[in-house]
């Protein structure tokens, strides 16, 4: 596997730290009745990748933006949900590279609270100078981007279209890179990684991790915790993209197989971007035990899944489980009422 042959523009603060979550591990082990307790939980800090407060889109954008520049683009177009972290990070990358940026935001939740519709990620999109326009929930966002690209081309611009979440074989290379980084880091620390767990949405993160870890023959299983689609659909999306990513990398056909792709979509709740009690509890617990901020849409639901699976005995005592923190804490400000926080103390 030779990642170095793909054009890349350095945007991130890499490598990201790999740190133990000792308090959370101890807290969950303390609840367990089985002798030996629970697994050792670790966190890969991809919330610290830099680029407008960081997150998992930075790694993808290093390859996507290099491709845009190679094609002579002067403008990028992308799309996402209203509180898209991908949109925010794309706007920041475009600003840094002197490209114009158009963002189409899909109203997937119907929320009308101005904190949700205008603050948090939306505020940052605009701070980075992006042009933001809205589309109703259920719109064909890929088609909307092509229509806009056509309009801009007719005006003499050179637009480059980035799919939602930056999830195509070019973007997924960023998470092939993360797989290589993680395996090298663990080797250096003398750490045996038994499981990798993370939130999965548009599939590029899991596809890149799977292609990278399978390509390295690492035998480390990846579990994606879904935030939107049902399990069959999520696994099919990840498998298709992991296969295309492996092809793009030049790995032999058949390297990535269906058994390498596992998603658990039991923690979505009512839908994408809609808070669940498990998410609220996970965000609070990790904030209190580890001083770490998760997000309401992705990493909070991913962590809710991880915590529940630990409690159900899914992992063996002493196993090392790495949670990839994909970022997104900016989105907390879009959900000010979701957390039922205590009133100020009297004095
Ligand atoms: C986009 C995103 C994800 C999901 O990554 P995909 O590659 O879209 O599956 C997870 N966490 C956060 C914070 C994100 O912004």
Short mmCIF file of N, CA, C and O in Angstrom, two decimals, residues 109-180:
data_model
loop_
_atom_site.label_atom_id
_atom_site.label_comp_id
_atom_site.label_asym_id
_atom_site.label_seq_id
_atom_site.Cartn_x
_atom_site.Cartn_y
_atom_site.Cartn_z
N UNK A 109 -33.72 17.87 9.90
CA UNK A 109 -34.40 17.70 11.20
C UNK A 109 -35.67 18.52 11.32
O UNK A 109 -36.52 18.21 12.16
N UNK A 110 -35.80 19.59 10.53
CA UNK A 110 -36.95 20.48 10.67
C UNK A 110 -36.86 21.40 11.88
O UNK A 110 -37.81 22.13 12.17
N UNK A 111 -35.73 21.41 12.59
CA UNK A 111 -35.60 22.27 13.77
C UNK A 111 -35.57 23.74 13.34
O UNK A 111 -34.92 24.10 12.37
N UNK A 112 -36.27 24.58 14.13
CA UNK A 112 -36.34 26.00 13.78
C UNK A 112 -35.63 26.90 14.80
O UNK A 112 -35.55 28.11 14.61
N UNK A 113 -35.13 26.31 15.89
CA UNK A 113 -34.38 27.09 16.88
C UNK A 113 -33.21 27.78 16.17
O UNK A 113 -32.41 27.12 15.52
N UNK A 114 -33.12 29.12 16.31
CA UNK A 114 -32.02 29.83 15.64
C UNK A 114 -30.63 29.32 16.05
O UNK A 114 -29.69 29.44 15.27
N UNK A 115 -30.52 28.77 17.26
CA UNK A 115 -29.21 28.21 17.66
C UNK A 115 -28.83 27.10 16.67
O UNK A 115 -27.67 26.95 16.29
N UNK A 116 -29.84 26.35 16.26
CA UNK A 116 -29.59 25.24 15.33
C UNK A 116 -29.43 25.73 13.90
O UNK A 116 -28.54 25.28 13.18
N UNK A 117 -30.29 26.66 13.49
CA UNK A 117 -30.29 27.05 12.07
C UNK A 117 -29.18 28.05 11.73
O UNK A 117 -28.79 28.14 10.57
N UNK A 118 -28.70 28.81 12.74
CA UNK A 118 -27.75 29.89 12.43
C UNK A 118 -26.44 29.84 13.22
O UNK A 118 -25.46 30.44 12.79
N UNK A 119 -26.44 29.18 14.38
CA UNK A 119 -25.23 29.23 15.21
C UNK A 119 -24.35 28.01 14.95
O UNK A 119 -24.54 27.27 14.00
N UNK A 120 -23.36 27.84 15.80
CA UNK A 120 -22.48 26.65 15.76
C UNK A 120 -21.85 26.50 14.37
O UNK A 120 -21.24 27.43 13.87
N UNK A 121 -22.02 25.35 13.74
CA UNK A 121 -21.35 25.12 12.45
C UNK A 121 -21.77 26.13 11.37
O UNK A 121 -20.95 26.52 10.54
N UNK A 122 -23.04 26.54 11.38
CA UNK A 122 -23.52 27.48 10.35
C UNK A 122 -22.80 28.81 10.49
O UNK A 122 -22.37 29.43 9.50
N UNK A 123 -22.65 29.25 11.75
CA UNK A 123 -21.93 30.50 12.00
C UNK A 123 -20.51 30.40 11.45
O UNK A 123 -20.00 31.34 10.81
N UNK A 124 -19.87 29.27 11.68
CA UNK A 124 -18.48 29.12 11.23
C UNK A 124 -18.37 29.02 9.72
O UNK A 124 -17.42 29.56 9.13
N UNK A 125 -19.33 28.36 9.07
CA UNK A 125 -19.33 28.33 7.59
C UNK A 125 -19.22 29.76 7.08
O UNK A 125 -18.44 30.08 6.18
N UNK A 126 -20.04 30.63 7.68
CA UNK A 126 -20.10 32.02 7.21
C UNK A 126 -18.86 32.80 7.63
O UNK A 126 -18.36 33.64 6.88
N UNK A 127 -18.33 32.51 8.83
CA UNK A 127 -17.09 33.18 9.26
C UNK A 127 -15.95 32.89 8.28
O UNK A 127 -15.10 33.73 8.04
N UNK A 128 -15.95 31.67 7.73
CA UNK A 128 -14.89 31.30 6.78
C UNK A 128 -15.18 31.84 5.37
O UNK A 128 -14.43 31.55 4.44
N UNK A 129 -16.27 32.57 5.24
CA UNK A 129 -16.53 33.25 3.97
C UNK A 129 -17.30 32.41 2.96
O UNK A 129 -17.40 32.81 1.79
N UNK A 130 -17.84 31.28 3.39
CA UNK A 130 -18.58 30.44 2.43
C UNK A 130 -19.94 31.05 2.11
O UNK A 130 -20.52 31.78 2.93
N UNK A 131 -20.45 30.77 0.92
CA UNK A 131 -21.80 31.14 0.53
C UNK A 131 -22.71 29.96 0.90
O UNK A 131 -22.50 28.85 0.44
N UNK A 132 -23.68 30.24 1.77
CA UNK A 132 -24.53 29.17 2.30
C UNK A 132 -25.93 29.30 1.71
O UNK A 132 -26.52 30.38 1.74
N UNK A 133 -26.46 28.21 1.16
CA UNK A 133 -27.87 28.21 0.79
C UNK A 133 -28.53 26.93 1.26
O UNK A 133 -27.85 25.96 1.58
N UNK A 134 -29.86 26.96 1.36
CA UNK A 134 -30.60 25.88 2.02
C UNK A 134 -31.42 25.08 1.02
O UNK A 134 -31.89 25.61 0.01
N UNK A 135 -31.60 23.81 1.38
CA UNK A 135 -32.49 22.94 0.61
C UNK A 135 -33.38 22.19 1.60
O UNK A 135 -32.96 21.90 2.72
N UNK A 136 -34.60 21.84 1.18
CA UNK A 136 -35.50 21.10 2.09
C UNK A 136 -35.00 19.67 2.33
O UNK A 136 -34.25 19.13 1.53
N UNK A 137 -35.44 19.09 3.44
CA UNK A 137 -35.10 17.70 3.75
C UNK A 137 -35.57 16.78 2.64
O UNK A 137 -36.65 16.97 2.08
N UNK A 138 -34.75 15.82 2.29
CA UNK A 138 -35.13 14.86 1.26
C UNK A 138 -34.77 15.30 -0.15
O UNK A 138 -34.97 14.55 -1.11
N UNK A 139 -34.22 16.53 -0.31
CA UNK A 139 -33.80 16.99 -1.64
C UNK A 139 -32.70 16.07 -2.17
O UNK A 139 -31.96 15.46 -1.40
N UNK A 140 -32.59 15.97 -3.48
CA UNK A 140 -31.48 15.20 -4.09
C UNK A 140 -30.26 16.11 -4.09
O UNK A 140 -30.04 16.91 -4.99
N UNK A 141 -29.47 16.00 -3.02
CA UNK A 141 -28.40 16.97 -2.80
C UNK A 141 -27.27 16.84 -3.84
O UNK A 141 -26.65 17.84 -4.19
N UNK A 142 -27.03 15.63 -4.31
CA UNK A 142 -26.00 15.46 -5.36
C UNK A 142 -26.43 16.20 -6.62
O UNK A 142 -25.64 16.90 -7.26
N UNK A 143 -27.71 16.07 -6.97
CA UNK A 143 -28.24 16.77 -8.14
C UNK A 143 -28.22 18.28 -7.94
O UNK A 143 -27.90 19.05 -8.86
N UNK A 144 -28.54 18.71 -6.71
CA UNK A 144 -28.51 20.15 -6.41
C UNK A 144 -27.10 20.71 -6.61
O UNK A 144 -26.91 21.82 -7.12
N UNK A 145 -26.10 19.94 -6.20
CA UNK A 145 -24.70 20.40 -6.37
C UNK A 145 -24.33 20.47 -7.84
O UNK A 145 -23.66 21.41 -8.27
N UNK A 146 -24.78 19.50 -8.63
CA UNK A 146 -24.46 19.50 -10.07
C UNK A 146 -25.12 20.70 -10.76
O UNK A 146 -24.53 21.32 -11.64
N UNK A 147 -26.36 21.00 -10.36
CA UNK A 147 -27.05 22.16 -10.94
C UNK A 147 -26.27 23.45 -10.63
O UNK A 147 -26.03 24.27 -11.53
N UNK A 148 -25.85 23.59 -9.38
CA UNK A 148 -25.08 24.78 -9.01
C UNK A 148 -23.75 24.81 -9.77
O UNK A 148 -23.33 25.88 -10.25
N UNK A 149 -23.11 23.66 -9.91
CA UNK A 149 -21.83 23.61 -10.63
C UNK A 149 -22.03 24.09 -12.07
O UNK A 149 -21.21 24.85 -12.61
N UNK A 150 -23.14 23.67 -12.68
CA UNK A 150 -23.43 24.09 -14.06
C UNK A 150 -23.60 25.59 -14.15
O UNK A 150 -23.07 26.25 -15.06
N UNK A 151 -24.33 26.16 -13.20
CA UNK A 151 -24.54 27.62 -13.18
C UNK A 151 -23.20 28.35 -13.04
O UNK A 151 -22.92 29.32 -13.75
N UNK A 152 -22.37 27.86 -12.13
CA UNK A 152 -21.07 28.52 -11.89
C UNK A 152 -20.16 28.38 -13.12
O UNK A 152 -19.45 29.33 -13.48
N UNK A 153 -20.20 27.22 -13.77
CA UNK A 153 -19.38 27.02 -14.98
C UNK A 153 -19.80 28.01 -16.07
O UNK A 153 -18.96 28.59 -16.75
N UNK A 154 -21.11 28.19 -16.18
CA UNK A 154 -21.63 29.12 -17.20
C UNK A 154 -21.17 30.55 -16.91
O UNK A 154 -21.09 31.38 -17.83
N UNK A 155 -20.86 30.82 -15.64
CA UNK A 155 -20.34 32.15 -15.27
C UNK A 155 -18.82 32.21 -15.40
O UNK A 155 -18.20 33.20 -14.99
N UNK A 156 -18.21 31.12 -15.88
CA UNK A 156 -16.76 31.13 -16.09
C UNK A 156 -15.94 30.64 -14.91
O UNK A 156 -14.71 30.72 -14.92
N UNK A 157 -16.61 30.10 -13.90
CA UNK A 157 -15.89 29.57 -12.74
C UNK A 157 -15.45 28.12 -13.01
O UNK A 157 -15.96 27.48 -13.92
N UNK A 158 -14.53 27.62 -12.15
CA UNK A 158 -14.08 26.23 -12.26
C UNK A 158 -14.39 25.50 -10.95
O UNK A 158 -13.54 25.37 -10.08
N UNK A 159 -15.64 25.05 -10.80
CA UNK A 159 -16.03 24.41 -9.53
C UNK A 159 -15.58 22.95 -9.42
O UNK A 159 -15.49 22.24 -10.42
N UNK A 160 -15.30 22.55 -8.20
CA UNK A 160 -14.96 21.15 -7.87
C UNK A 160 -15.99 20.70 -6.85
O UNK A 160 -16.17 21.35 -5.81
N UNK A 161 -16.69 19.62 -7.15
CA UNK A 161 -17.78 19.16 -6.29
C UNK A 161 -17.26 18.08 -5.33
O UNK A 161 -16.70 17.07 -5.76
N UNK A 162 -17.45 18.32 -4.05
CA UNK A 162 -17.06 17.35 -3.00
C UNK A 162 -18.34 16.71 -2.48
O UNK A 162 -19.25 17.42 -2.04
N UNK A 163 -18.44 15.39 -2.51
CA UNK A 163 -19.69 14.76 -2.05
C UNK A 163 -19.90 14.98 -0.56
O UNK A 163 -18.95 15.31 0.17
N UNK A 164 -21.11 14.78 -0.09
CA UNK A 164 -21.44 14.92 1.34
C UNK A 164 -20.47 14.09 2.18
O UNK A 164 -20.18 12.94 1.84
N UNK A 165 -19.98 14.70 3.24
CA UNK A 165 -19.05 13.99 4.13
C UNK A 165 -17.68 13.76 3.53
O UNK A 165 -16.82 13.14 4.17
N UNK A 166 -17.45 14.25 2.31
CA UNK A 166 -16.16 14.00 1.66
C UNK A 166 -15.92 12.52 1.41
O UNK A 166 -14.78 12.06 1.33
N UNK A 167 -17.03 11.77 1.27
CA UNK A 167 -16.91 10.31 1.21
C UNK A 167 -16.93 9.79 -0.22
O UNK A 167 -17.98 9.49 -0.78
N UNK A 168 -15.74 9.71 -0.78
CA UNK A 168 -15.50 8.99 -2.04
C UNK A 168 -14.11 8.37 -1.89
O UNK A 168 -13.48 8.53 -0.84
N UNK A 169 -13.62 7.63 -2.88
CA UNK A 169 -12.33 6.96 -2.68
C UNK A 169 -11.17 7.93 -2.44
O UNK A 169 -10.20 7.58 -1.75
N UNK A 170 -11.26 9.15 -2.96
CA UNK A 170 -10.19 10.13 -2.70
C UNK A 170 -10.23 10.57 -1.23
O UNK A 170 -9.21 10.55 -0.54
N UNK A 171 -11.40 10.95 -0.73
CA UNK A 171 -11.52 11.38 0.66
C UNK A 171 -11.19 10.25 1.64
O UNK A 171 -10.54 10.48 2.67
N UNK A 172 -11.62 9.04 1.30
CA UNK A 172 -11.39 7.91 2.22
C UNK A 172 -9.90 7.62 2.41
O UNK A 172 -9.51 7.01 3.42
N UNK A 173 -9.06 8.09 1.47
CA UNK A 173 -7.61 7.90 1.66
C UNK A 173 -7.14 8.52 2.97
O UNK A 173 -6.19 8.04 3.58
N UNK A 174 -7.83 9.57 3.41
CA UNK A 174 -7.46 10.18 4.69
C UNK A 174 -7.57 9.19 5.84
O UNK A 174 -6.77 9.21 6.78
N UNK A 175 -8.56 8.31 5.77
CA UNK A 175 -8.71 7.32 6.86
C UNK A 175 -7.90 6.05 6.62
O UNK A 175 -7.64 5.31 7.58
N UNK A 176 -7.44 5.83 5.39
CA UNK A 176 -6.38 4.83 5.19
C UNK A 176 -5.14 5.35 5.94
O UNK A 176 -4.49 4.60 6.69
N UNK A 177 -4.87 6.63 5.78
CA UNK A 177 -3.73 7.23 6.49
C UNK A 177 -3.88 7.13 8.00
O UNK A 177 -2.91 6.87 8.71
N UNK A 178 -5.10 7.31 8.49
CA UNK A 178 -5.34 7.18 9.93
C UNK A 178 -5.08 5.75 10.41
O UNK A 178 -4.51 5.54 11.48
N UNK A 179 -5.47 4.76 9.59
CA UNK A 179 -5.21 3.36 9.95
C UNK A 179 -3.71 3.12 10.07
O UNK A 179 -3.24 2.49 11.04
N UNK A 180 -2.93 3.62 9.10
CA UNK A 180 -1.48 3.44 9.14
C UNK A 180 -0.90 4.12 10.39
O UNK A 180 -0.05 3.57 11.08
#
